[in-house]
Amino acid sequence: MNMKTLIIEDELPAANRLKNLLNSIDETIEILGVLPSIEKALDWFSNNAFPDFILMDIELSDGKCFEIFKQVKIPIPIIFTTAYDQYALKAIKLNALDYLLKPIDKGELADALKKIEKTAKPDLSANFSALVDLVNGIKPKKIAIKEASSTRFIDIESIVRLQADSNYTLLFLIDKTKIITPRTLKDYEDILSDLGFFRVHNAHLINLNFVEKYFKDSGTIEMSNGNTIEVSRNKKKELLLKLGIV
C-alpha cells in the first residue's frame, strides 16, 4: 500500500492495538504519529502535510474530535473509531463517512484500508463541515450519497420515499429522479427517522410531508409523485397519529 497515516486516539492501549493491527495488515504503512487530544492534533496539522488517511477516535482527552473540523479543513479520508455512540454514529452515517466500532476488528480495518486504496479520494471537507453542524444541533438539510468517484449531496426535503432492494436502497426524488445507493433501508431509517420520515412497511420509508392521500379500505397511501405505497398493518396506527388522522 505504501500509505502514510496518523492516529488520533487518547487511550494508549487502543492506539497500540491500532498500530499492531496496521503492521499485521501491511507493514509498509507508515504511522506518522499518535495524538491524544484536539490541541495536539491542531498543532500537528499546522506544521505537517496531510497523510493519506487518518484513524480518529471520537472521544479525545479534551473533547469530541469534531472540534478539529471547526479549525482545520481536512480533505482526506478519515476512519472514525468509537465505542457505540448512537448520536455520533448517526451524524457520521448521514454524511457518508466511514467508522469502525471498538474493539477494532482486523478484518474490518483491512476492508476499510482496501477501500481507501482502491477508490478515488474526493475532497471530504464538505462532509466534515456538515458533520460539525449536525453535532452542534443544526438540523441537516442534505444527506451525502457515495458514488464511484465522488459524493453527491441530496436535499433531504427533495426525497419523497425510499425503497429496499436487497442490500441496496432506491431513493425517489420529487423531480422524478431515482438514485440507487449501496446502503440498506435500515441505515436510512436510522438516519432519517427524526427528520420527518417514517417506515410504513419493511420495504418502504416515506417522507411524511409528501403523503397526499390515505386509503382506509386498502390500507395504502398515495405520495406526491403518484406512487401508491402499502402500509403494514402494525404500522397503521402510528402512521395515522403522525398524519394527524384520528
PDB file of C-alpha atoms in Angstrom:
ATOM      1  CA  MET A   1       0.000   0.000   0.000  1.00  0.00           C
ATOM      2  CA  ASN A   2       2.854   2.391   0.912  1.00  0.00           C
ATOM      3  CA  MET A   3       0.453   4.764   2.644  1.00  0.00           C
ATOM      4  CA  LYS A   4       1.017   7.183   5.488  1.00  0.00           C
ATOM      5  CA  THR A   5      -1.417   7.557   8.367  1.00  0.00           C
ATOM      6  CA  LEU A   6      -1.959   9.481  11.567  1.00  0.00           C
ATOM      7  CA  ILE A   7      -3.634   8.008  14.649  1.00  0.00           C
ATOM      8  CA  ILE A   8      -5.654  10.398  16.825  1.00  0.00           C
ATOM      9  CA  GLU A   9      -6.513   8.410  19.931  1.00  0.00           C
ATOM     10  CA  ASP A  10      -6.251   9.259  23.632  1.00  0.00           C
ATOM     11  CA  GLU A  11      -6.257   5.706  25.034  1.00  0.00           C
ATOM     12  CA  LEU A  12      -2.783   4.167  24.821  1.00  0.00           C
ATOM     13  CA  PRO A  13      -3.940   0.506  24.678  1.00  0.00           C
ATOM     14  CA  ALA A  14      -6.333   1.366  21.835  1.00  0.00           C
ATOM     15  CA  ALA A  15      -3.599   3.278  19.984  1.00  0.00           C
ATOM     16  CA  ASN A  16      -1.143   0.397  20.396  1.00  0.00           C
ATOM     17  CA  ARG A  17      -3.771  -2.051  19.119  1.00  0.00           C
ATOM     18  CA  LEU A  18      -4.300   0.088  16.027  1.00  0.00           C
ATOM     19  CA  LYS A  19      -0.559   0.211  15.382  1.00  0.00           C
ATOM     20  CA  ASN A  20      -0.238  -3.554  15.761  1.00  0.00           C
ATOM     21  CA  LEU A  21      -3.226  -4.190  13.502  1.00  0.00           C
ATOM     22  CA  LEU A  22      -1.900  -1.864  10.821  1.00  0.00           C
ATOM     23  CA  ASN A  23       1.511  -3.529  10.949  1.00  0.00           C
ATOM     24  CA  SER A  24      -0.030  -7.003  10.675  1.00  0.00           C
ATOM     25  CA  ILE A  25      -2.202  -5.942   7.717  1.00  0.00           C
ATOM     26  CA  ASP A  26       0.569  -4.160   5.824  1.00  0.00           C
ATOM     27  CA  GLU A  27       3.940  -3.409   7.368  1.00  0.00           C
ATOM     28  CA  THR A  28       4.644  -0.765   4.698  1.00  0.00           C
ATOM     29  CA  ILE A  29       2.032   1.599   6.171  1.00  0.00           C
ATOM     30  CA  GLU A  30       3.923   4.430   7.853  1.00  0.00           C
ATOM     31  CA  ILE A  31       2.444   5.734  11.106  1.00  0.00           C
ATOM     32  CA  LEU A  32       3.436   9.395  11.391  1.00  0.00           C
ATOM     33  CA  GLY A  33       2.343   9.803  14.969  1.00  0.00           C
ATOM     34  CA  VAL A  34      -0.179   9.152  17.734  1.00  0.00           C
ATOM     35  CA  LEU A  35      -2.001  12.210  19.066  1.00  0.00           C
ATOM     36  CA  PRO A  36      -4.205  12.101  22.193  1.00  0.00           C
ATOM     37  CA  SER A  37      -6.065  15.406  22.005  1.00  0.00           C
ATOM     38  CA  ILE A  38      -7.700  18.099  19.904  1.00  0.00           C
ATOM     39  CA  GLU A  39      -4.938  20.512  20.904  1.00  0.00           C
ATOM     40  CA  LYS A  40      -2.158  18.158  19.795  1.00  0.00           C
ATOM     41  CA  ALA A  41      -3.960  17.406  16.536  1.00  0.00           C
ATOM     42  CA  LEU A  42      -4.408  21.076  15.661  1.00  0.00           C
ATOM     43  CA  ASP A  43      -0.737  21.727  16.357  1.00  0.00           C
ATOM     44  CA  TRP A  44       0.279  18.771  14.178  1.00  0.00           C
ATOM     45  CA  PHE A  45      -1.901  19.862  11.254  1.00  0.00           C
ATOM     46  CA  SER A  46      -0.474  23.373  11.368  1.00  0.00           C
ATOM     47  CA  ASN A  47       3.067  22.051  10.960  1.00  0.00           C
ATOM     48  CA  ASN A  48       2.751  18.990   8.735  1.00  0.00           C
ATOM     49  CA  ALA A  49       1.362  17.867   5.378  1.00  0.00           C
ATOM     50  CA  PHE A  50      -1.701  15.643   5.435  1.00  0.00           C
ATOM     51  CA  PRO A  51      -1.122  11.875   5.435  1.00  0.00           C
ATOM     52  CA  ASP A  52      -3.038   9.553   3.100  1.00  0.00           C
ATOM     53  CA  PHE A  53      -5.684   8.848   5.727  1.00  0.00           C
ATOM     54  CA  ILE A  54      -6.408   9.291   9.443  1.00  0.00           C
ATOM     55  CA  LEU A  55      -7.663   6.943  12.141  1.00  0.00           C
ATOM     56  CA  MET A  56      -9.556   9.163  14.584  1.00  0.00           C
ATOM     57  CA  ASP A  57     -11.287   8.352  17.852  1.00  0.00           C
ATOM     58  CA  ILE A  58     -14.402  10.419  18.542  1.00  0.00           C
ATOM     59  CA  GLU A  59     -13.798  10.902  22.274  1.00  0.00           C
ATOM     60  CA  LEU A  60     -10.412  12.537  22.901  1.00  0.00           C
ATOM     61  CA  SER A  61      -8.816  13.677  26.140  1.00  0.00           C
ATOM     62  CA  ASP A  62     -10.009  17.284  25.728  1.00  0.00           C
ATOM     63  CA  GLY A  63     -13.351  16.791  23.962  1.00  0.00           C
ATOM     64  CA  LYS A  64     -15.006  15.319  20.876  1.00  0.00           C
ATOM     65  CA  CYS A  65     -12.880  15.178  17.743  1.00  0.00           C
ATOM     66  CA  PHE A  66     -15.482  17.184  15.778  1.00  0.00           C
ATOM     67  CA  GLU A  67     -13.946  20.356  17.244  1.00  0.00           C
ATOM     68  CA  ILE A  68     -10.947  19.762  14.979  1.00  0.00           C
ATOM     69  CA  PHE A  69     -13.060  20.312  11.842  1.00  0.00           C
ATOM     70  CA  LYS A  70     -14.071  23.775  13.031  1.00  0.00           C
ATOM     71  CA  GLN A  71     -10.483  24.934  12.652  1.00  0.00           C
ATOM     72  CA  VAL A  72      -8.913  22.697  10.006  1.00  0.00           C
ATOM     73  CA  LYS A  73     -10.195  21.813   6.533  1.00  0.00           C
ATOM     74  CA  ILE A  74      -9.311  18.132   6.222  1.00  0.00           C
ATOM     75  CA  PRO A  75      -9.654  16.858   2.625  1.00  0.00           C
ATOM     76  CA  ILE A  76      -8.509  13.259   3.155  1.00  0.00           C
ATOM     77  CA  PRO A  77     -10.308  10.060   4.238  1.00  0.00           C
ATOM     78  CA  ILE A  78     -10.881   9.577   7.941  1.00  0.00           C
ATOM     79  CA  ILE A  79     -11.852   6.303   9.567  1.00  0.00           C
ATOM     80  CA  PHE A  80     -13.604   7.175  12.821  1.00  0.00           C
ATOM     81  CA  THR A  81     -13.158   4.718  15.681  1.00  0.00           C
ATOM     82  CA  THR A  82     -15.569   4.696  18.581  1.00  0.00           C
ATOM     83  CA  ALA A  83     -17.384   2.751  21.224  1.00  0.00           C
ATOM     84  CA  TYR A  84     -21.093   2.749  20.436  1.00  0.00           C
ATOM     85  CA  ASP A  85     -22.369   6.333  20.405  1.00  0.00           C
ATOM     86  CA  GLN A  86     -25.765   6.399  18.693  1.00  0.00           C
ATOM     87  CA  TYR A  87     -25.854  10.147  18.101  1.00  0.00           C
ATOM     88  CA  ALA A  88     -22.305  10.353  16.768  1.00  0.00           C
ATOM     89  CA  LEU A  89     -22.804   7.350  14.507  1.00  0.00           C
ATOM     90  CA  LYS A  90     -25.989   8.862  13.114  1.00  0.00           C
ATOM     91  CA  ALA A  91     -24.070  12.040  12.246  1.00  0.00           C
ATOM     92  CA  ILE A  92     -21.302  10.032  10.598  1.00  0.00           C
ATOM     93  CA  LYS A  93     -23.743   7.925   8.545  1.00  0.00           C
ATOM     94  CA  LEU A  94     -25.680  10.979   7.410  1.00  0.00           C
ATOM     95  CA  ASN A  95     -22.505  12.346   5.875  1.00  0.00           C
ATOM     96  CA  ALA A  96     -21.433   9.067   4.236  1.00  0.00           C
ATOM     97  CA  LEU A  97     -18.283   8.741   6.318  1.00  0.00           C
ATOM     98  CA  ASP A  98     -16.505   5.573   7.474  1.00  0.00           C
ATOM     99  CA  TYR A  99     -16.302   4.273  11.015  1.00  0.00           C
ATOM    100  CA  LEU A 100     -15.250   1.205  13.000  1.00  0.00           C
ATOM    101  CA  LEU A 101     -16.671   0.175  16.346  1.00  0.00           C
ATOM    102  CA  LYS A 102     -14.308  -0.682  19.187  1.00  0.00           C
ATOM    103  CA  PRO A 103     -12.805  -3.160  19.784  1.00  0.00           C
ATOM    104  CA  ILE A 104     -11.458  -2.795  16.256  1.00  0.00           C
ATOM    105  CA  ASP A 105     -11.731  -5.956  14.176  1.00  0.00           C
ATOM    106  CA  LYS A 106      -8.714  -6.716  11.966  1.00  0.00           C
ATOM    107  CA  GLY A 107     -10.831  -7.827   9.017  1.00  0.00           C
ATOM    108  CA  GLU A 108     -12.999  -4.718   9.127  1.00  0.00           C
ATOM    109  CA  LEU A 109      -9.937  -2.473   9.328  1.00  0.00           C
ATOM    110  CA  ALA A 110      -8.351  -4.296   6.390  1.00  0.00           C
ATOM    111  CA  ASP A 111     -11.528  -3.815   4.346  1.00  0.00           C
ATOM    112  CA  ALA A 112     -11.583  -0.107   5.184  1.00  0.00           C
ATOM    113  CA  LEU A 113      -7.963   0.270   4.092  1.00  0.00           C
ATOM    114  CA  LYS A 114      -8.628  -1.535   0.804  1.00  0.00           C
ATOM    115  CA  LYS A 115     -11.491   0.844   0.106  1.00  0.00           C
ATOM    116  CA  ILE A 116      -9.261   3.855   0.720  1.00  0.00           C
ATOM    117  CA  GLU A 117      -6.505   2.464  -1.501  1.00  0.00           C
ATOM    118  CA  LYS A 118      -8.682   1.348  -4.420  1.00  0.00           C
ATOM    119  CA  THR A 119     -11.262   4.093  -4.702  1.00  0.00           C
ATOM    120  CA  ALA A 120     -10.903   7.707  -5.780  1.00  0.00           C
ATOM    121  CA  LYS A 121     -10.311  10.124  -2.943  1.00  0.00           C
ATOM    122  CA  PRO A 122     -12.721  13.057  -3.236  1.00  0.00           C
ATOM    123  CA  ASP A 123     -12.315  16.119  -1.053  1.00  0.00           C
ATOM    124  CA  LEU A 124     -14.354  15.246   2.050  1.00  0.00           C
ATOM    125  CA  SER A 125     -14.084  18.619   3.777  1.00  0.00           C
ATOM    126  CA  ALA A 126     -17.737  19.421   2.973  1.00  0.00           C
ATOM    127  CA  ASN A 127     -18.795  16.175   4.643  1.00  0.00           C
ATOM    128  CA  PHE A 128     -16.852  17.042   7.776  1.00  0.00           C
ATOM    129  CA  SER A 129     -18.269  20.574   7.854  1.00  0.00           C
ATOM    130  CA  ALA A 130     -21.805  19.199   7.657  1.00  0.00           C
ATOM    131  CA  LEU A 131     -20.908  16.729  10.387  1.00  0.00           C
ATOM    132  CA  VAL A 132     -19.934  19.568  12.725  1.00  0.00           C
ATOM    133  CA  ASP A 133     -23.246  21.336  12.058  1.00  0.00           C
ATOM    134  CA  LEU A 134     -25.210  18.220  12.939  1.00  0.00           C
ATOM    135  CA  VAL A 135     -23.257  17.594  16.128  1.00  0.00           C
ATOM    136  CA  ASN A 136     -23.884  21.219  17.125  1.00  0.00           C
ATOM    137  CA  GLY A 137     -27.625  20.681  16.830  1.00  0.00           C
ATOM    138  CA  ILE A 138     -28.147  22.370  13.460  1.00  0.00           C
ATOM    139  CA  LYS A 139     -30.818  20.466  11.549  1.00  0.00           C
ATOM    140  CA  PRO A 140     -29.219  18.910   8.453  1.00  0.00           C
ATOM    141  CA  LYS A 141     -30.513  19.974   5.054  1.00  0.00           C
ATOM    142  CA  LYS A 142     -28.639  17.453   2.924  1.00  0.00           C
ATOM    143  CA  ILE A 143     -27.653  13.814   3.001  1.00  0.00           C
ATOM    144  CA  ALA A 144     -24.421  12.539   1.459  1.00  0.00           C
ATOM    145  CA  ILE A 145     -24.679   9.742  -1.111  1.00  0.00           C
ATOM    146  CA  LYS A 146     -21.461   7.974  -2.071  1.00  0.00           C
ATOM    147  CA  GLU A 147     -20.847   7.381  -5.758  1.00  0.00           C
ATOM    148  CA  ALA A 148     -17.948   5.732  -7.589  1.00  0.00           C
ATOM    149  CA  SER A 149     -15.579   8.701  -7.585  1.00  0.00           C
ATOM    150  CA  SER A 150     -17.441  11.392  -5.672  1.00  0.00           C
ATOM    151  CA  THR A 151     -20.046  12.169  -3.034  1.00  0.00           C
ATOM    152  CA  ARG A 152     -23.390  13.634  -4.041  1.00  0.00           C
ATOM    153  CA  PHE A 153     -25.291  15.836  -1.569  1.00  0.00           C
ATOM    154  CA  ILE A 154     -29.076  15.462  -1.828  1.00  0.00           C
ATOM    155  CA  ASP A 155     -31.592  17.863  -0.299  1.00  0.00           C
ATOM    156  CA  ILE A 156     -33.397  15.823   2.348  1.00  0.00           C
ATOM    157  CA  GLU A 157     -36.611  17.701   1.630  1.00  0.00           C
ATOM    158  CA  SER A 158     -36.483  16.500  -2.009  1.00  0.00           C
ATOM    159  CA  ILE A 159     -36.691  12.814  -1.064  1.00  0.00           C
ATOM    160  CA  VAL A 160     -40.247  11.526  -1.481  1.00  0.00           C
ATOM    161  CA  ARG A 161     -39.606   7.960  -0.431  1.00  0.00           C
ATOM    162  CA  LEU A 162     -37.029   5.176  -0.158  1.00  0.00           C
ATOM    163  CA  GLN A 163     -37.474   1.556  -1.130  1.00  0.00           C
ATOM    164  CA  ALA A 164     -35.482  -1.524  -0.143  1.00  0.00           C
ATOM    165  CA  ASP A 165     -33.862  -3.517  -2.942  1.00  0.00           C
ATOM    166  CA  SER A 166     -31.907  -6.360  -1.332  1.00  0.00           C
ATOM    167  CA  ASN A 167     -28.811  -4.708   0.252  1.00  0.00           C
ATOM    168  CA  TYR A 168     -29.362  -1.578  -1.799  1.00  0.00           C
ATOM    169  CA  THR A 169     -31.855   1.259  -1.414  1.00  0.00           C
ATOM    170  CA  LEU A 170     -33.678   3.219  -4.090  1.00  0.00           C
ATOM    171  CA  LEU A 171     -34.244   6.927  -3.445  1.00  0.00           C
ATOM    172  CA  PHE A 172     -37.146   8.577  -5.272  1.00  0.00           C
ATOM    173  CA  LEU A 173     -36.893  12.365  -5.522  1.00  0.00           C
ATOM    174  CA  ILE A 174     -39.649  14.903  -6.149  1.00  0.00           C
ATOM    175  CA  ASP A 175     -38.214  15.687  -9.614  1.00  0.00           C
ATOM    176  CA  LYS A 176     -38.716  12.001 -10.600  1.00  0.00           C
ATOM    177  CA  THR A 177     -35.010  11.193 -10.247  1.00  0.00           C
ATOM    178  CA  LYS A 178     -34.247   7.686  -8.936  1.00  0.00           C
ATOM    179  CA  ILE A 179     -30.933   7.005  -7.199  1.00  0.00           C
ATOM    180  CA  ILE A 180     -29.532   3.582  -6.284  1.00  0.00           C
ATOM    181  CA  THR A 181     -27.371   3.555  -3.149  1.00  0.00           C
ATOM    182  CA  PRO A 182     -25.297   0.716  -1.620  1.00  0.00           C
ATOM    183  CA  ARG A 183     -26.858   1.035   1.834  1.00  0.00           C
ATOM    184  CA  THR A 184     -29.737  -0.774   3.463  1.00  0.00           C
ATOM    185  CA  LEU A 185     -33.114   0.762   4.174  1.00  0.00           C
ATOM    186  CA  LYS A 186     -32.439   0.206   7.885  1.00  0.00           C
ATOM    187  CA  ASP A 187     -29.406   2.506   7.600  1.00  0.00           C
ATOM    188  CA  TYR A 188     -31.586   5.236   6.145  1.00  0.00           C
ATOM    189  CA  GLU A 189     -34.286   4.653   8.741  1.00  0.00           C
ATOM    190  CA  ASP A 190     -31.698   5.221  11.493  1.00  0.00           C
ATOM    191  CA  ILE A 191     -30.514   8.406   9.794  1.00  0.00           C
ATOM    192  CA  LEU A 192     -33.837   9.952   8.742  1.00  0.00           C
ATOM    193  CA  SER A 193     -36.382   8.855  11.353  1.00  0.00           C
ATOM    194  CA  ASP A 194     -36.006  12.133  13.285  1.00  0.00           C
ATOM    195  CA  LEU A 195     -36.241  14.216  10.111  1.00  0.00           C
ATOM    196  CA  GLY A 196     -39.843  13.613   9.080  1.00  0.00           C
ATOM    197  CA  PHE A 197     -39.501  10.093   7.659  1.00  0.00           C
ATOM    198  CA  PHE A 198     -41.441   7.023   8.746  1.00  0.00           C
ATOM    199  CA  ARG A 199     -41.083   3.351   7.863  1.00  0.00           C
ATOM    200  CA  VAL A 200     -44.557   2.234   6.812  1.00  0.00           C
ATOM    201  CA  HIS A 201     -43.505  -1.196   5.545  1.00  0.00           C
ATOM    202  CA  ASN A 202     -40.473  -3.485   5.561  1.00  0.00           C
ATOM    203  CA  ALA A 203     -39.695  -2.247   2.063  1.00  0.00           C
ATOM    204  CA  HIS A 204     -40.755   1.411   2.315  1.00  0.00           C
ATOM    205  CA  LEU A 205     -39.578   4.532   4.160  1.00  0.00           C
ATOM    206  CA  ILE A 206     -41.569   7.654   3.334  1.00  0.00           C
ATOM    207  CA  ASN A 207     -41.272  11.397   3.756  1.00  0.00           C
ATOM    208  CA  LEU A 208     -44.442  12.299   5.665  1.00  0.00           C
ATOM    209  CA  ASN A 209     -44.521  15.732   4.028  1.00  0.00           C
ATOM    210  CA  PHE A 210     -45.269  14.097   0.662  1.00  0.00           C
ATOM    211  CA  VAL A 211     -48.252  11.983   1.704  1.00  0.00           C
ATOM    212  CA  GLU A 212     -51.232  13.090  -0.417  1.00  0.00           C
ATOM    213  CA  LYS A 213     -53.947  10.577   0.467  1.00  0.00           C
ATOM    214  CA  TYR A 214     -54.641   7.708   2.838  1.00  0.00           C
ATOM    215  CA  PHE A 215     -56.978   4.974   1.632  1.00  0.00           C
ATOM    216  CA  LYS A 216     -58.662   3.300   4.576  1.00  0.00           C
ATOM    217  CA  ASP A 217     -60.164   0.351   2.691  1.00  0.00           C
ATOM    218  CA  SER A 218     -56.932  -0.744   1.004  1.00  0.00           C
ATOM    219  CA  GLY A 219     -54.549   0.388   3.747  1.00  0.00           C
ATOM    220  CA  THR A 220     -52.399   2.278   1.275  1.00  0.00           C
ATOM    221  CA  ILE A 221     -51.132   5.827   0.854  1.00  0.00           C
ATOM    222  CA  GLU A 222     -50.588   7.929  -2.227  1.00  0.00           C
ATOM    223  CA  MET A 223     -47.428  10.028  -2.416  1.00  0.00           C
ATOM    224  CA  SER A 224     -46.970  13.378  -4.179  1.00  0.00           C
ATOM    225  CA  ASN A 225     -45.134  11.693  -7.050  1.00  0.00           C
ATOM    226  CA  GLY A 226     -48.139   9.459  -7.725  1.00  0.00           C
ATOM    227  CA  ASN A 227     -46.704   6.307  -6.143  1.00  0.00           C
ATOM    228  CA  THR A 228     -49.063   4.138  -4.098  1.00  0.00           C
ATOM    229  CA  ILE A 229     -47.426   2.537  -1.045  1.00  0.00           C
ATOM    230  CA  GLU A 230     -48.721  -0.330   1.059  1.00  0.00           C
ATOM    231  CA  VAL A 231     -48.852   0.288   4.825  1.00  0.00           C
ATOM    232  CA  SER A 232     -48.119  -2.646   7.118  1.00  0.00           C
ATOM    233  CA  ARG A 233     -50.961  -3.463   9.490  1.00  0.00           C
ATOM    234  CA  ASN A 234     -48.769  -2.993  12.560  1.00  0.00           C
ATOM    235  CA  LYS A 235     -47.669   0.450  11.306  1.00  0.00           C
ATOM    236  CA  LYS A 236     -51.134   1.801  10.516  1.00  0.00           C
ATOM    237  CA  LYS A 237     -51.997   3.270  13.940  1.00  0.00           C
ATOM    238  CA  GLU A 238     -48.658   5.071  14.340  1.00  0.00           C
ATOM    239  CA  LEU A 239     -48.847   6.445  10.797  1.00  0.00           C
ATOM    240  CA  LEU A 240     -52.330   7.837  11.360  1.00  0.00           C
ATOM    241  CA  LEU A 241     -51.157   9.563  14.533  1.00  0.00           C
ATOM    242  CA  LYS A 242     -48.207  11.108  12.693  1.00  0.00           C
ATOM    243  CA  LEU A 243     -50.550  12.302   9.933  1.00  0.00           C
ATOM    244  CA  GLY A 244     -52.996  13.734  12.458  1.00  0.00           C
ATOM    245  CA  ILE A 245     -55.783  11.368  11.438  1.00  0.00           C
ATOM    246  CA  VAL A 246     -57.786  10.265  14.488  1.00  0.00           C
TER     247      VAL A 246
END
